Amino acid sequence: LVNCSAITVNYSDPNHKLRIIFFNTNSSSISNTNSNINLLNSYDNTIADNTFSLSMQASSRNTIQRNIGSINLQDAHNNSIIGNKGWIELLACSFNTIEGNNCSGQGGNGIYISGTCIGNSVIRNEVSNNEQSGIRLRSGSGEYYPNNTIIIGNNITGNGFVGIEHLGTGFYGIELDYSVNTLI
């Protein structure tokens, strides 16, 4: 869907072969699908009740809720990621809310925030039994690193490396390195 508005996608592909792509699509929704989803330069959409992997780039003010599968945001801002199950990754994303998700039992990190990420909130998530870190804040290339991150009320237990890690070796319960204004 390219340059669309007010579109509703509600379709389950029996062969799991379709990919749903929104490009410059706004004020639309995707629900009850089992297809992988890409949002590019799309705003004010709702992605709810899907089984998928979601990739979002340069998209803002979207609501992602009650989905099952991985969520990857790049250069995406002011999004709400609420009540999902699967790992969540933010790369160069700011002012997003990650709340009430179950990011447990993943092969990597439960929640991964990297690069120039400003003002993200990680609130009341279940982040347990992941192979790597529960929540990992990491710098990108050079001097680009997460700052003004809020991490409140999360259950972070039994992860392979550490509960909360920022640019470390993984030998600490909580490690912050090159972090600015992080509230835990």
CSV table of C-alpha atoms in Angstrom, one decimal:
chain,number,residue,atom,x,y,z
A,1,LEU,CA,0.0,0.0,0.0
A,2,VAL,CA,1.7,3.2,-1.2
A,3,ASN,CA,0.5,6.7,-0.5
A,4,CYS,CA,-2.8,5.5,1.1
A,5,SER,CA,-4.9,6.7,4.0
A,6,ALA,CA,-7.7,5.1,6.1
A,7,ILE,CA,-7.0,1.5,4.9
A,8,THR,CA,-8.0,-1.5,7.0
A,9,VAL,CA,-6.1,-4.8,6.4
A,10,ASN,CA,-7.6,-7.8,8.2
A,11,TYR,CA,-6.4,-11.0,6.4
A,12,SER,CA,-4.8,-14.2,7.4
A,13,ASP,CA,-2.7,-15.9,4.7
A,14,PRO,CA,-3.1,-19.7,4.8
A,15,ASN,CA,0.3,-20.2,3.1
A,16,HIS,CA,2.2,-17.6,5.2
A,17,LYS,CA,3.7,-16.2,2.0
A,18,LEU,CA,2.4,-12.6,1.9
A,19,ARG,CA,4.2,-9.6,3.2
A,20,ILE,CA,2.2,-6.4,4.0
A,21,ILE,CA,4.0,-3.2,3.2
A,22,PHE,CA,2.9,0.3,4.1
A,23,PHE,CA,4.9,3.0,2.3
A,24,ASN,CA,3.8,6.6,3.1
A,25,THR,CA,0.5,5.2,4.4
A,26,ASN,CA,-1.3,7.0,7.2
A,27,SER,CA,-4.3,6.6,9.6
A,28,SER,CA,-4.7,2.9,8.7
A,29,SER,CA,-4.7,-0.4,10.5
A,30,ILE,CA,-3.4,-4.0,10.2
A,31,SER,CA,-5.0,-6.6,12.4
A,32,ASN,CA,-5.5,-10.4,12.7
A,33,THR,CA,-2.8,-11.3,10.1
A,34,ASN,CA,0.0,-13.8,10.1
A,35,SER,CA,2.1,-12.0,7.5
A,36,ASN,CA,5.4,-10.1,8.0
A,37,ILE,CA,4.8,-6.4,8.1
A,38,ASN,CA,6.9,-3.5,6.9
A,39,LEU,CA,6.1,0.2,7.6
A,40,LEU,CA,8.2,2.8,5.8
A,41,ASN,CA,7.6,6.5,6.2
A,42,SER,CA,4.1,5.8,7.6
A,43,TYR,CA,2.3,7.6,10.5
A,44,ASP,CA,-0.7,7.3,12.8
A,45,ASN,CA,-1.3,3.6,12.1
A,46,THR,CA,-2.5,0.8,14.4
A,47,ILE,CA,-0.8,-2.6,14.2
A,48,ALA,CA,-2.8,-5.0,16.5
A,49,ASP,CA,-3.5,-8.7,17.2
A,50,ASN,CA,-1.1,-10.1,14.5
A,51,THR,CA,1.4,-12.9,14.4
A,52,PHE,CA,4.4,-11.6,12.5
A,53,SER,CA,7.7,-9.9,12.4
A,54,LEU,CA,7.4,-6.2,12.2
A,55,SER,CA,10.0,-3.9,10.6
A,56,MET,CA,9.4,-0.1,10.9
A,57,GLN,CA,11.6,2.5,9.4
A,58,ALA,CA,11.2,6.3,9.5
A,59,SER,CA,7.7,5.9,10.8
A,60,SER,CA,6.1,7.8,13.8
A,61,ARG,CA,3.1,8.0,16.0
A,62,ASN,CA,2.0,4.4,15.4
A,63,THR,CA,0.5,2.0,17.9
A,64,ILE,CA,1.8,-1.5,18.0
A,65,GLN,CA,-0.2,-3.7,20.5
A,66,ARG,CA,-1.1,-7.3,21.4
A,67,ASN,CA,1.1,-8.8,18.6
A,68,ILE,CA,3.2,-12.0,18.7
A,69,GLY,CA,6.6,-11.8,17.0
A,70,SER,CA,9.7,-9.6,16.7
A,71,ILE,CA,9.5,-5.8,16.5
A,72,ASN,CA,12.4,-3.8,14.9
A,73,LEU,CA,12.2,0.0,14.7
A,74,GLN,CA,14.8,2.1,12.9
A,75,ASP,CA,14.7,5.9,12.9
A,76,ALA,CA,11.1,5.7,14.3
A,77,HIS,CA,9.8,8.1,16.8
A,78,ASN,CA,6.9,8.6,19.2
A,79,ASN,CA,5.5,5.1,18.8
A,80,SER,CA,3.6,3.1,21.4
A,81,ILE,CA,4.6,-0.6,21.7
A,82,ILE,CA,2.2,-2.1,24.2
A,83,GLY,CA,1.3,-5.6,25.3
A,84,ASN,CA,3.2,-7.6,22.6
A,85,LYS,CA,5.1,-10.9,22.9
A,86,GLY,CA,8.6,-11.2,21.4
A,87,TRP,CA,11.8,-9.3,21.3
A,88,ILE,CA,11.9,-5.5,20.7
A,89,GLU,CA,14.8,-3.6,19.1
A,90,LEU,CA,15.1,0.2,18.7
A,91,LEU,CA,17.9,1.6,16.5
A,92,ALA,CA,18.3,5.4,16.5
A,93,CYS,CA,14.7,5.8,17.8
A,94,SER,CA,13.4,8.4,20.2
A,95,PHE,CA,10.5,9.1,22.4
A,96,ASN,CA,9.0,5.6,22.1
A,97,THR,CA,7.1,3.9,24.9
A,98,ILE,CA,7.7,0.2,25.4
A,99,GLU,CA,5.1,-0.9,28.0
A,100,GLY,CA,3.6,-4.1,29.3
A,101,ASN,CA,5.3,-6.4,26.8
A,102,ASN,CA,6.5,-10.0,27.3
A,103,CYS,CA,10.1,-10.1,26.0
A,104,SER,CA,11.0,-13.4,27.5
A,105,GLY,CA,12.6,-16.6,26.2
A,106,GLN,CA,14.3,-15.0,23.2
A,107,GLY,CA,17.4,-16.2,21.5
A,108,GLY,CA,19.1,-12.8,21.9
A,109,ASN,CA,18.2,-9.8,24.0
A,110,GLY,CA,14.7,-9.2,25.3
A,111,ILE,CA,14.8,-5.4,24.6
A,112,TYR,CA,17.7,-3.8,22.7
A,113,ILE,CA,18.2,0.0,22.4
A,114,SER,CA,21.1,1.2,20.3
A,115,GLY,CA,22.5,4.3,18.7
A,116,THR,CA,21.2,7.8,19.1
A,117,CYS,CA,18.1,7.0,21.1
A,118,ILE,CA,16.6,9.8,23.2
A,119,GLY,CA,13.8,9.8,25.7
A,120,ASN,CA,12.6,6.2,25.3
A,121,SER,CA,10.5,4.7,28.2
A,122,VAL,CA,10.7,1.0,29.1
A,123,ILE,CA,7.9,0.4,31.6
A,124,ARG,CA,6.4,-2.7,33.3
A,125,ASN,CA,7.7,-5.4,30.9
A,126,GLU,CA,8.4,-9.0,31.6
A,127,VAL,CA,12.0,-9.6,30.4
A,128,SER,CA,13.1,-13.0,31.6
A,129,ASN,CA,15.1,-16.1,30.5
A,130,ASN,CA,16.6,-14.6,27.3
A,131,GLU,CA,19.9,-16.1,26.0
A,132,GLN,CA,21.6,-12.7,26.2
A,133,SER,CA,20.7,-9.6,28.2
A,134,GLY,CA,17.2,-8.8,29.4
A,135,ILE,CA,17.5,-5.1,28.5
A,136,ARG,CA,20.6,-3.8,26.6
A,137,LEU,CA,21.4,-0.2,26.0
A,138,ARG,CA,24.4,0.1,23.6
A,139,SER,CA,26.2,2.9,21.8
A,140,GLY,CA,26.1,3.0,18.0
A,141,SER,CA,29.2,4.0,16.0
A,142,GLY,CA,31.3,6.8,17.6
A,143,GLU,CA,29.7,9.0,20.2
A,144,TYR,CA,26.1,7.9,19.5
A,145,TYR,CA,24.4,6.3,22.5
A,146,PRO,CA,21.1,6.1,24.3
A,147,ASN,CA,20.3,8.9,26.7
A,148,ASN,CA,17.4,10.1,28.8
A,149,THR,CA,16.1,6.5,28.9
A,150,ILE,CA,13.6,5.6,31.6
A,151,ILE,CA,13.4,2.0,32.8
A,152,ILE,CA,10.7,1.5,35.5
A,153,GLY,CA,8.9,-1.4,37.0
A,154,ASN,CA,10.2,-4.2,34.8
A,155,ASN,CA,10.6,-7.8,35.9
A,156,ILE,CA,14.1,-8.7,34.7
A,157,THR,CA,15.2,-12.2,35.8
A,158,GLY,CA,17.2,-15.3,34.6
A,159,ASN,CA,18.8,-13.8,31.5
A,160,GLY,CA,22.0,-15.3,30.1
A,161,PHE,CA,24.3,-12.3,30.4
A,162,VAL,CA,22.8,-9.6,32.6
A,163,GLY,CA,19.5,-8.1,33.5
A,164,ILE,CA,20.3,-4.6,32.3
A,165,GLU,CA,23.4,-3.9,30.3
A,166,HIS,CA,24.9,-0.9,28.7
A,167,LEU,CA,28.1,-1.5,26.7
A,168,GLY,CA,29.6,-4.0,29.1
A,169,THR,CA,31.1,-7.4,29.4
A,170,GLY,CA,27.9,-8.9,30.9
A,171,PHE,CA,29.4,-9.6,34.4
A,172,TYR,CA,27.2,-7.2,36.3
A,173,GLY,CA,23.6,-7.2,37.5
A,174,ILE,CA,23.2,-3.6,36.2
A,175,GLU,CA,25.9,-1.9,34.1
A,176,LEU,CA,25.7,1.5,32.6
A,177,ASP,CA,28.6,2.8,30.5
A,178,TYR,CA,28.4,6.0,28.4
A,179,SER,CA,24.9,6.6,29.5
A,180,VAL,CA,23.4,10.0,30.0
A,181,ASN,CA,20.4,10.7,32.3
A,182,THR,CA,19.2,7.1,32.6
A,183,LEU,CA,16.5,6.6,35.3
A,184,ILE,CA,16.1,3.0,36.6
